[in-house]
Amino acid sequence: MKKVKIYITLKQGVLDPQGRAVQESLNTLGYSEVQQARVGKYMELLVDDNEEVEVKIEEMCSKLLANPVIEDYKYTIEEGVVQ
Amino acid sequence: MKKVKIYITLKQGVLDPQGRAVQESLNTLGYSEVQQARVGKYMELLVDDNEEVEVKIEEMCSKLLANPVIEDYKYTIEEGVVQ
């Protein structure tokens, strides 16, 4: 079993109203040192071991999990996870 | 300026319908090797340098960004980020 951690973020330049709301809330609560906030998604998948996991993960990210027009993604694959 | 990366995940044992939907969609699309998916949040903050950044971040996470009853959070702080 492999554990895949996927980080999906909006591309630089894409408006992020949710991040803006987080920043403003933090500023309002007294955390004036927060200059910018961007909100993305984080996913953890448990995937059966097989040789082409990396190819499959790449495919899943670009086809289903992220929108490559406005989002970037990164992932890490951890070997030998016991469920 | 410091860059703070925050990872928020549901605690082990808390139901994750969104993750379940992701897993089922992936299985339906032919990725039968995906055994589990859990969906969380990922945030990047740009924060002014000051000595108590870590204390502040801890506070922000527990008070605003995560719900400590059902969510866990982790963060990393990167020094010297140029905006």
Short mmCIF file of N, CA and C in Angstrom, two decimals:
data_model
loop_
_atom_site.label_atom_id
_atom_site.label_comp_id
_atom_site.label_asym_id
_atom_site.label_seq_id
_atom_site.Cartn_x
_atom_site.Cartn_y
_atom_site.Cartn_z
N MET A 1 0.86 -1.21 0.00
CA MET A 1 0.00 0.00 0.00
C MET A 1 0.88 1.25 0.00
N LYS A 2 0.54 2.17 -0.84
CA LYS A 2 1.29 3.44 -0.87
C LYS A 2 0.37 4.57 -0.43
N LYS A 3 0.98 5.55 0.25
CA LYS A 3 0.22 6.74 0.64
C LYS A 3 0.64 7.88 -0.28
N VAL A 4 -0.35 8.47 -0.95
CA VAL A 4 -0.06 9.56 -1.87
C VAL A 4 -0.63 10.84 -1.27
N LYS A 5 0.21 11.84 -1.15
CA LYS A 5 -0.25 13.14 -0.66
C LYS A 5 -0.27 14.12 -1.82
N ILE A 6 -1.43 14.71 -2.05
CA ILE A 6 -1.60 15.59 -3.21
C ILE A 6 -1.93 17.00 -2.72
N TYR A 7 -1.22 17.97 -3.27
CA TYR A 7 -1.41 19.38 -2.90
C TYR A 7 -1.88 20.11 -4.14
N ILE A 8 -3.05 20.70 -4.07
CA ILE A 8 -3.60 21.42 -5.24
C ILE A 8 -3.72 22.89 -4.88
N THR A 9 -3.13 23.73 -5.68
CA THR A 9 -3.17 25.18 -5.41
C THR A 9 -3.64 25.91 -6.66
N LEU A 10 -4.23 27.07 -6.46
CA LEU A 10 -4.57 27.91 -7.61
C LEU A 10 -3.29 28.44 -8.23
N LYS A 11 -3.27 28.53 -9.54
CA LYS A 11 -2.11 29.09 -10.21
C LYS A 11 -1.92 30.54 -9.79
N GLN A 12 -0.66 30.96 -9.81
CA GLN A 12 -0.33 32.37 -9.56
C GLN A 12 -1.15 33.24 -10.50
N GLY A 13 -1.77 34.26 -9.98
CA GLY A 13 -2.52 35.18 -10.85
C GLY A 13 -4.01 34.89 -10.89
N VAL A 14 -4.41 33.68 -10.49
CA VAL A 14 -5.84 33.37 -10.47
C VAL A 14 -6.44 33.92 -9.18
N LEU A 15 -7.54 34.64 -9.30
CA LEU A 15 -8.20 35.23 -8.13
C LEU A 15 -8.61 34.15 -7.13
N ASP A 16 -8.43 34.43 -5.87
CA ASP A 16 -8.73 33.45 -4.83
C ASP A 16 -9.58 34.11 -3.74
N PRO A 17 -10.90 34.23 -4.00
CA PRO A 17 -11.77 34.92 -3.04
C PRO A 17 -11.78 34.25 -1.66
N GLN A 18 -11.67 32.94 -1.63
CA GLN A 18 -11.66 32.24 -0.34
C GLN A 18 -10.41 32.63 0.47
N GLY A 19 -9.29 32.67 -0.23
CA GLY A 19 -8.05 33.08 0.42
C GLY A 19 -8.13 34.52 0.91
N ARG A 20 -8.73 35.36 0.08
CA ARG A 20 -8.92 36.77 0.44
C ARG A 20 -9.77 36.88 1.72
N ALA A 21 -10.83 36.07 1.78
CA ALA A 21 -11.69 36.08 2.96
C ALA A 21 -10.93 35.64 4.20
N VAL A 22 -10.10 34.61 4.04
CA VAL A 22 -9.29 34.13 5.17
C VAL A 22 -8.35 35.25 5.63
N GLN A 23 -7.70 35.91 4.66
CA GLN A 23 -6.76 36.98 5.02
C GLN A 23 -7.47 38.10 5.78
N GLU A 24 -8.64 38.50 5.26
CA GLU A 24 -9.37 39.59 5.91
C GLU A 24 -9.87 39.21 7.30
N SER A 25 -10.32 37.97 7.44
CA SER A 25 -10.76 37.51 8.76
C SER A 25 -9.59 37.54 9.74
N LEU A 26 -8.44 37.04 9.29
CA LEU A 26 -7.28 37.03 10.18
C LEU A 26 -6.88 38.46 10.57
N ASN A 27 -6.87 39.36 9.57
CA ASN A 27 -6.54 40.76 9.86
C ASN A 27 -7.53 41.34 10.87
N THR A 28 -8.82 41.08 10.66
CA THR A 28 -9.86 41.59 11.56
C THR A 28 -9.68 41.06 12.98
N LEU A 29 -9.25 39.81 13.08
CA LEU A 29 -9.05 39.22 14.40
C LEU A 29 -7.76 39.69 15.08
N GLY A 30 -7.04 40.58 14.41
CA GLY A 30 -5.86 41.14 15.05
C GLY A 30 -4.54 40.62 14.51
N TYR A 31 -4.60 39.72 13.56
CA TYR A 31 -3.36 39.20 12.98
C TYR A 31 -2.99 40.03 11.76
N SER A 32 -2.55 41.25 12.03
CA SER A 32 -2.30 42.19 10.93
C SER A 32 -1.06 41.82 10.14
N GLU A 33 -0.26 40.89 10.66
CA GLU A 33 0.97 40.50 9.95
C GLU A 33 0.71 39.59 8.75
N VAL A 34 -0.52 39.11 8.59
CA VAL A 34 -0.82 38.24 7.46
C VAL A 34 -1.06 39.09 6.21
N GLN A 35 -0.17 38.96 5.24
CA GLN A 35 -0.21 39.80 4.04
C GLN A 35 -0.98 39.15 2.90
N GLN A 36 -0.98 37.84 2.88
CA GLN A 36 -1.68 37.14 1.81
C GLN A 36 -2.05 35.74 2.30
N ALA A 37 -3.19 35.25 1.84
CA ALA A 37 -3.55 33.86 2.12
C ALA A 37 -4.07 33.26 0.82
N ARG A 38 -3.65 32.05 0.53
CA ARG A 38 -4.20 31.34 -0.62
C ARG A 38 -4.67 29.99 -0.11
N VAL A 39 -5.83 29.58 -0.56
CA VAL A 39 -6.42 28.33 -0.07
C VAL A 39 -6.40 27.29 -1.18
N GLY A 40 -5.96 26.11 -0.85
CA GLY A 40 -5.95 25.03 -1.83
C GLY A 40 -6.52 23.76 -1.22
N LYS A 41 -6.30 22.65 -1.89
CA LYS A 41 -6.82 21.38 -1.40
C LYS A 41 -5.66 20.45 -1.10
N TYR A 42 -5.91 19.57 -0.14
CA TYR A 42 -4.91 18.59 0.24
C TYR A 42 -5.61 17.25 0.28
N MET A 43 -5.08 16.26 -0.38
CA MET A 43 -5.72 14.94 -0.38
C MET A 43 -4.71 13.87 -0.03
N GLU A 44 -5.19 12.87 0.69
CA GLU A 44 -4.37 11.69 0.95
C GLU A 44 -5.07 10.48 0.36
N LEU A 45 -4.39 9.76 -0.49
CA LEU A 45 -4.95 8.54 -1.07
C LEU A 45 -4.15 7.34 -0.58
N LEU A 46 -4.86 6.25 -0.33
CA LEU A 46 -4.19 4.97 -0.11
C LEU A 46 -4.37 4.15 -1.38
N VAL A 47 -3.25 3.73 -1.96
CA VAL A 47 -3.29 3.11 -3.27
C VAL A 47 -2.55 1.77 -3.21
N ASP A 48 -3.15 0.74 -3.83
CA ASP A 48 -2.49 -0.56 -3.89
C ASP A 48 -1.14 -0.42 -4.60
N ASP A 49 -0.18 -1.21 -4.13
CA ASP A 49 1.12 -1.21 -4.79
C ASP A 49 0.99 -1.72 -6.21
N ASN A 50 1.55 -0.99 -7.13
CA ASN A 50 1.78 -1.55 -8.46
C ASN A 50 2.78 -0.68 -9.18
N GLU A 51 3.30 -1.16 -10.28
CA GLU A 51 4.47 -0.49 -10.82
C GLU A 51 4.20 0.89 -11.43
N GLU A 52 2.95 1.07 -11.88
CA GLU A 52 2.74 2.34 -12.57
C GLU A 52 1.98 3.36 -11.72
N VAL A 53 2.13 3.27 -10.41
CA VAL A 53 1.41 4.20 -9.54
C VAL A 53 1.65 5.65 -9.95
N GLU A 54 2.90 5.98 -10.25
CA GLU A 54 3.19 7.39 -10.53
C GLU A 54 2.45 7.89 -11.78
N VAL A 55 2.45 7.04 -12.83
CA VAL A 55 1.71 7.40 -14.05
C VAL A 55 0.23 7.59 -13.75
N LYS A 56 -0.32 6.66 -12.96
CA LYS A 56 -1.75 6.72 -12.63
C LYS A 56 -2.07 7.98 -11.83
N ILE A 57 -1.24 8.29 -10.85
CA ILE A 57 -1.49 9.46 -10.01
C ILE A 57 -1.46 10.73 -10.86
N GLU A 58 -0.49 10.81 -11.74
CA GLU A 58 -0.39 11.95 -12.64
C GLU A 58 -1.69 12.11 -13.44
N GLU A 59 -2.18 10.98 -13.94
CA GLU A 59 -3.42 10.96 -14.72
C GLU A 59 -4.63 11.40 -13.88
N MET A 60 -4.73 10.82 -12.66
CA MET A 60 -5.85 11.17 -11.78
C MET A 60 -5.85 12.66 -11.48
N CYS A 61 -4.67 13.21 -11.19
CA CYS A 61 -4.59 14.63 -10.85
C CYS A 61 -5.06 15.48 -12.02
N SER A 62 -4.58 15.16 -13.22
CA SER A 62 -4.89 16.05 -14.33
C SER A 62 -6.31 15.82 -14.86
N LYS A 63 -6.86 14.61 -14.65
CA LYS A 63 -8.20 14.34 -15.18
C LYS A 63 -9.32 14.61 -14.20
N LEU A 64 -9.08 14.33 -12.93
CA LEU A 64 -10.20 14.43 -11.99
C LEU A 64 -9.97 15.38 -10.83
N LEU A 65 -8.79 15.31 -10.24
CA LEU A 65 -8.63 15.98 -8.95
C LEU A 65 -8.34 17.46 -9.06
N ALA A 66 -7.59 17.85 -10.08
CA ALA A 66 -7.28 19.27 -10.25
C ALA A 66 -7.83 19.74 -11.59
N ASN A 67 -8.02 21.04 -11.70
CA ASN A 67 -8.39 21.64 -12.97
C ASN A 67 -7.14 22.32 -13.53
N PRO A 68 -6.49 21.70 -14.50
CA PRO A 68 -5.17 22.19 -14.92
C PRO A 68 -5.21 23.58 -15.57
N VAL A 69 -6.42 24.06 -15.90
CA VAL A 69 -6.51 25.41 -16.46
C VAL A 69 -6.17 26.46 -15.39
N ILE A 70 -6.66 26.23 -14.17
CA ILE A 70 -6.45 27.25 -13.13
C ILE A 70 -5.67 26.74 -11.93
N GLU A 71 -5.38 25.44 -11.90
CA GLU A 71 -4.74 24.89 -10.70
C GLU A 71 -3.42 24.19 -11.03
N ASP A 72 -2.51 24.28 -10.08
CA ASP A 72 -1.28 23.49 -10.13
C ASP A 72 -1.40 22.35 -9.12
N TYR A 73 -0.68 21.27 -9.36
CA TYR A 73 -0.67 20.22 -8.34
C TYR A 73 0.73 19.65 -8.17
N LYS A 74 0.93 19.13 -6.98
CA LYS A 74 2.18 18.44 -6.63
C LYS A 74 1.77 17.21 -5.85
N TYR A 75 2.60 16.20 -5.87
CA TYR A 75 2.29 15.04 -5.02
C TYR A 75 3.55 14.37 -4.54
N THR A 76 3.41 13.66 -3.43
CA THR A 76 4.50 12.83 -2.95
C THR A 76 3.94 11.43 -2.73
N ILE A 77 4.78 10.43 -2.98
CA ILE A 77 4.34 9.04 -2.82
C ILE A 77 5.19 8.39 -1.73
N GLU A 78 4.52 7.90 -0.68
CA GLU A 78 5.23 7.21 0.40
C GLU A 78 5.06 5.71 0.25
N GLU A 79 6.17 5.00 0.27
CA GLU A 79 6.14 3.54 0.07
C GLU A 79 5.74 2.83 1.36
N GLY A 80 5.28 1.60 1.16
CA GLY A 80 5.15 0.67 2.28
C GLY A 80 4.32 1.13 3.46
N VAL A 81 3.14 1.71 3.18
CA VAL A 81 2.28 2.12 4.28
C VAL A 81 1.42 0.93 4.70
N VAL A 82 1.36 0.66 5.99
CA VAL A 82 0.50 -0.42 6.49
C VAL A 82 -0.83 0.20 6.89
N GLN A 83 -1.91 -0.37 6.38
CA GLN A 83 -3.22 0.24 6.62
C GLN A 83 -3.68 0.02 8.05
N MET B 1 9.67 38.51 5.28
CA MET B 1 8.41 37.81 4.97
C MET B 1 8.62 36.30 5.12
N LYS B 2 7.68 35.68 5.79
CA LYS B 2 7.75 34.22 5.94
C LYS B 2 6.58 33.59 5.20
N LYS B 3 6.84 32.40 4.63
CA LYS B 3 5.75 31.66 3.98
C LYS B 3 5.36 30.51 4.89
N VAL B 4 4.08 30.47 5.25
CA VAL B 4 3.60 29.42 6.14
C VAL B 4 2.70 28.49 5.33
N LYS B 5 3.01 27.21 5.37
CA LYS B 5 2.16 26.22 4.69
C LYS B 5 1.41 25.44 5.75
N ILE B 6 0.09 25.44 5.63
CA ILE B 6 -0.76 24.80 6.64
C ILE B 6 -1.54 23.66 6.00
N TYR B 7 -1.50 22.51 6.65
CA TYR B 7 -2.21 21.32 6.16
C TYR B 7 -3.26 20.95 7.18
N ILE B 8 -4.51 20.95 6.77
CA ILE B 8 -5.60 20.62 7.70
C ILE B 8 -6.27 19.34 7.23
N THR B 9 -6.36 18.37 8.11
CA THR B 9 -6.98 17.09 7.75
C THR B 9 -8.02 16.72 8.79
N LEU B 10 -8.99 15.94 8.37
CA LEU B 10 -9.96 15.41 9.33
C LEU B 10 -9.26 14.40 10.23
N LYS B 11 -9.63 14.39 11.50
CA LYS B 11 -9.06 13.40 12.41
C LYS B 11 -9.43 11.99 11.96
N GLN B 12 -8.55 11.07 12.26
CA GLN B 12 -8.83 9.66 12.03
C GLN B 12 -10.17 9.30 12.67
N GLY B 13 -11.04 8.63 11.94
CA GLY B 13 -12.31 8.21 12.51
C GLY B 13 -13.47 9.14 12.20
N VAL B 14 -13.16 10.38 11.79
CA VAL B 14 -14.24 11.29 11.42
C VAL B 14 -14.67 10.98 9.98
N LEU B 15 -15.95 10.84 9.77
CA LEU B 15 -16.48 10.53 8.44
C LEU B 15 -16.09 11.61 7.44
N ASP B 16 -15.72 11.21 6.24
CA ASP B 16 -15.27 12.15 5.22
C ASP B 16 -16.02 11.88 3.92
N PRO B 17 -17.26 12.39 3.82
CA PRO B 17 -18.07 12.09 2.62
C PRO B 17 -17.43 12.61 1.32
N GLN B 18 -16.72 13.74 1.42
CA GLN B 18 -16.08 14.27 0.22
C GLN B 18 -14.97 13.32 -0.25
N GLY B 19 -14.22 12.82 0.70
CA GLY B 19 -13.17 11.86 0.36
C GLY B 19 -13.75 10.58 -0.22
N ARG B 20 -14.84 10.15 0.36
CA ARG B 20 -15.54 8.95 -0.11
C ARG B 20 -15.99 9.15 -1.57
N ALA B 21 -16.52 10.34 -1.86
CA ALA B 21 -16.96 10.65 -3.23
C ALA B 21 -15.78 10.63 -4.19
N VAL B 22 -14.66 11.18 -3.75
CA VAL B 22 -13.45 11.17 -4.60
C VAL B 22 -13.02 9.73 -4.86
N GLN B 23 -13.02 8.92 -3.80
CA GLN B 23 -12.60 7.53 -3.98
C GLN B 23 -13.51 6.80 -4.96
N GLU B 24 -14.82 6.99 -4.79
CA GLU B 24 -15.77 6.30 -5.67
C GLU B 24 -15.65 6.78 -7.10
N SER B 25 -15.45 8.08 -7.30
CA SER B 25 -15.29 8.59 -8.65
C SER B 25 -14.04 7.98 -9.30
N LEU B 26 -12.95 7.93 -8.54
CA LEU B 26 -11.72 7.37 -9.10
C LEU B 26 -11.92 5.90 -9.45
N ASN B 27 -12.58 5.16 -8.54
CA ASN B 27 -12.84 3.74 -8.82
C ASN B 27 -13.68 3.59 -10.08
N THR B 28 -14.72 4.43 -10.21
CA THR B 28 -15.60 4.37 -11.37
C THR B 28 -14.84 4.68 -12.66
N LEU B 29 -13.90 5.59 -12.56
CA LEU B 29 -13.11 5.95 -13.75
C LEU B 29 -12.05 4.91 -14.08
N GLY B 30 -12.00 3.83 -13.32
CA GLY B 30 -11.07 2.75 -13.66
C GLY B 30 -9.84 2.67 -12.76
N TYR B 31 -9.75 3.57 -11.80
CA TYR B 31 -8.60 3.52 -10.88
C TYR B 31 -8.97 2.69 -9.66
N SER B 32 -9.07 1.37 -9.88
CA SER B 32 -9.56 0.50 -8.82
C SER B 32 -8.54 0.32 -7.71
N GLU B 33 -7.31 0.76 -7.94
CA GLU B 33 -6.28 0.61 -6.91
C GLU B 33 -6.40 1.61 -5.77
N VAL B 34 -7.28 2.60 -5.91
CA VAL B 34 -7.45 3.59 -4.84
C VAL B 34 -8.35 3.01 -3.76
N GLN B 35 -7.79 2.77 -2.58
CA GLN B 35 -8.52 2.12 -1.49
C GLN B 35 -9.18 3.12 -0.56
N GLN B 36 -8.61 4.30 -0.47
CA GLN B 36 -9.17 5.31 0.43
C GLN B 36 -8.73 6.69 -0.04
N ALA B 37 -9.61 7.66 0.12
CA ALA B 37 -9.23 9.05 -0.15
C ALA B 37 -9.74 9.90 1.00
N ARG B 38 -8.93 10.79 1.47
CA ARG B 38 -9.36 11.76 2.49
C ARG B 38 -9.01 13.14 1.96
N VAL B 39 -9.97 14.06 2.11
CA VAL B 39 -9.78 15.40 1.56
C VAL B 39 -9.58 16.39 2.71
N GLY B 40 -8.60 17.23 2.57
CA GLY B 40 -8.34 18.25 3.58
C GLY B 40 -8.11 19.60 2.93
N LYS B 41 -7.60 20.53 3.70
CA LYS B 41 -7.35 21.86 3.17
C LYS B 41 -5.86 22.16 3.23
N TYR B 42 -5.44 22.99 2.31
CA TYR B 42 -4.04 23.40 2.27
C TYR B 42 -4.03 24.91 2.14
N MET B 43 -3.29 25.59 2.98
CA MET B 43 -3.25 27.05 2.90
C MET B 43 -1.82 27.54 2.89
N GLU B 44 -1.61 28.59 2.13
CA GLU B 44 -0.31 29.26 2.17
C GLU B 44 -0.53 30.70 2.63
N LEU B 45 0.17 31.08 3.68
CA LEU B 45 0.07 32.45 4.16
C LEU B 45 1.41 33.15 3.97
N LEU B 46 1.37 34.42 3.61
CA LEU B 46 2.57 35.25 3.66
C LEU B 46 2.45 36.14 4.89
N VAL B 47 3.44 36.04 5.76
CA VAL B 47 3.35 36.70 7.06
C VAL B 47 4.59 37.57 7.28
N ASP B 48 4.38 38.78 7.78
CA ASP B 48 5.52 39.65 8.10
C ASP B 48 6.42 38.98 9.13
N ASP B 49 7.71 39.23 8.97
CA ASP B 49 8.66 38.69 9.96
C ASP B 49 8.41 39.31 11.33
N ASN B 50 8.32 38.46 12.31
CA ASN B 50 8.42 38.94 13.69
C ASN B 50 8.68 37.74 14.58
N GLU B 51 9.04 38.02 15.81
CA GLU B 51 9.60 36.92 16.61
C GLU B 51 8.60 35.86 17.02
N GLU B 52 7.34 36.27 17.13
CA GLU B 52 6.41 35.27 17.65
C GLU B 52 5.52 34.65 16.56
N VAL B 53 6.06 34.58 15.35
CA VAL B 53 5.26 34.02 14.27
C VAL B 53 4.70 32.65 14.63
N GLU B 54 5.54 31.81 15.23
CA GLU B 54 5.09 30.44 15.48
C GLU B 54 3.91 30.42 16.46
N VAL B 55 4.00 31.23 17.50
CA VAL B 55 2.90 31.32 18.48
C VAL B 55 1.62 31.79 17.79
N LYS B 56 1.77 32.82 16.95
CA LYS B 56 0.61 33.38 16.24
C LYS B 56 -0.02 32.35 15.31
N ILE B 57 0.82 31.64 14.59
CA ILE B 57 0.31 30.65 13.63
C ILE B 57 -0.46 29.56 14.37
N GLU B 58 0.11 29.10 15.46
CA GLU B 58 -0.55 28.10 16.29
C GLU B 58 -1.95 28.60 16.71
N GLU B 59 -2.00 29.84 17.14
CA GLU B 59 -3.25 30.46 17.56
C GLU B 59 -4.26 30.56 16.41
N MET B 60 -3.78 31.04 15.26
CA MET B 60 -4.66 31.18 14.08
C MET B 60 -5.25 29.83 13.70
N CYS B 61 -4.40 28.80 13.69
CA CYS B 61 -4.88 27.47 13.30
C CYS B 61 -5.97 27.01 14.25
N SER B 62 -5.73 27.13 15.55
CA SER B 62 -6.69 26.56 16.49
C SER B 62 -7.94 27.43 16.63
N LYS B 63 -7.81 28.75 16.38
CA LYS B 63 -8.97 29.62 16.56
C LYS B 63 -9.80 29.82 15.31
N LEU B 64 -9.14 29.88 14.15
CA LEU B 64 -9.89 30.24 12.95
C LEU B 64 -9.81 29.20 11.84
N LEU B 65 -8.62 28.71 11.58
CA LEU B 65 -8.45 27.97 10.32
C LEU B 65 -8.89 26.52 10.42
N ALA B 66 -8.67 25.91 11.55
CA ALA B 66 -9.09 24.51 11.71
C ALA B 66 -10.11 24.41 12.83
N ASN B 67 -10.89 23.37 12.80
CA ASN B 67 -11.81 23.06 13.89
C ASN B 67 -11.19 21.93 14.71
N PRO B 68 -10.62 22.25 15.86
CA PRO B 68 -9.83 21.25 16.59
C PRO B 68 -10.65 20.06 17.10
N VAL B 69 -11.97 20.19 17.07
CA VAL B 69 -12.81 19.07 17.51
C VAL B 69 -12.72 17.91 16.50
N ILE B 70 -12.71 18.26 15.21
CA ILE B 70 -12.72 17.20 14.21
C ILE B 70 -11.50 17.22 13.28
N GLU B 71 -10.67 18.26 13.41
CA GLU B 71 -9.56 18.38 12.46
C GLU B 71 -8.19 18.44 13.15
N ASP B 72 -7.21 17.89 12.47
CA ASP B 72 -5.81 18.05 12.88
C ASP B 72 -5.16 19.05 11.94
N TYR B 73 -4.12 19.71 12.43
CA TYR B 73 -3.37 20.58 11.53
C TYR B 73 -1.87 20.45 11.76
N LYS B 74 -1.15 20.74 10.70
CA LYS B 74 0.31 20.77 10.74
C LYS B 74 0.71 22.01 9.96
N TYR B 75 1.86 22.56 10.27
CA TYR B 75 2.32 23.67 9.45
C TYR B 75 3.84 23.69 9.35
N THR B 76 4.33 24.31 8.29
CA THR B 76 5.77 24.53 8.16
C THR B 76 5.95 26.02 7.90
N ILE B 77 7.05 26.55 8.41
CA ILE B 77 7.34 27.97 8.23
C ILE B 77 8.64 28.11 7.45
N GLU B 78 8.55 28.78 6.28
CA GLU B 78 9.76 29.01 5.49
C GLU B 78 10.23 30.44 5.70
N GLU B 79 11.50 30.57 6.01
CA GLU B 79 12.07 31.89 6.28
C GLU B 79 12.40 32.62 4.99
N GLY B 80 12.51 33.94 5.13
CA GLY B 80 13.10 34.77 4.08
C GLY B 80 12.49 34.67 2.69
N VAL B 81 11.17 34.67 2.61
CA VAL B 81 10.53 34.63 1.31
C VAL B 81 10.43 36.05 0.76
N VAL B 82 10.85 36.24 -0.48
CA VAL B 82 10.73 37.54 -1.12
C VAL B 82 9.42 37.55 -1.89
N GLN B 83 8.62 38.58 -1.67
CA GLN B 83 7.29 38.61 -2.30
C GLN B 83 7.39 38.92 -3.78
#
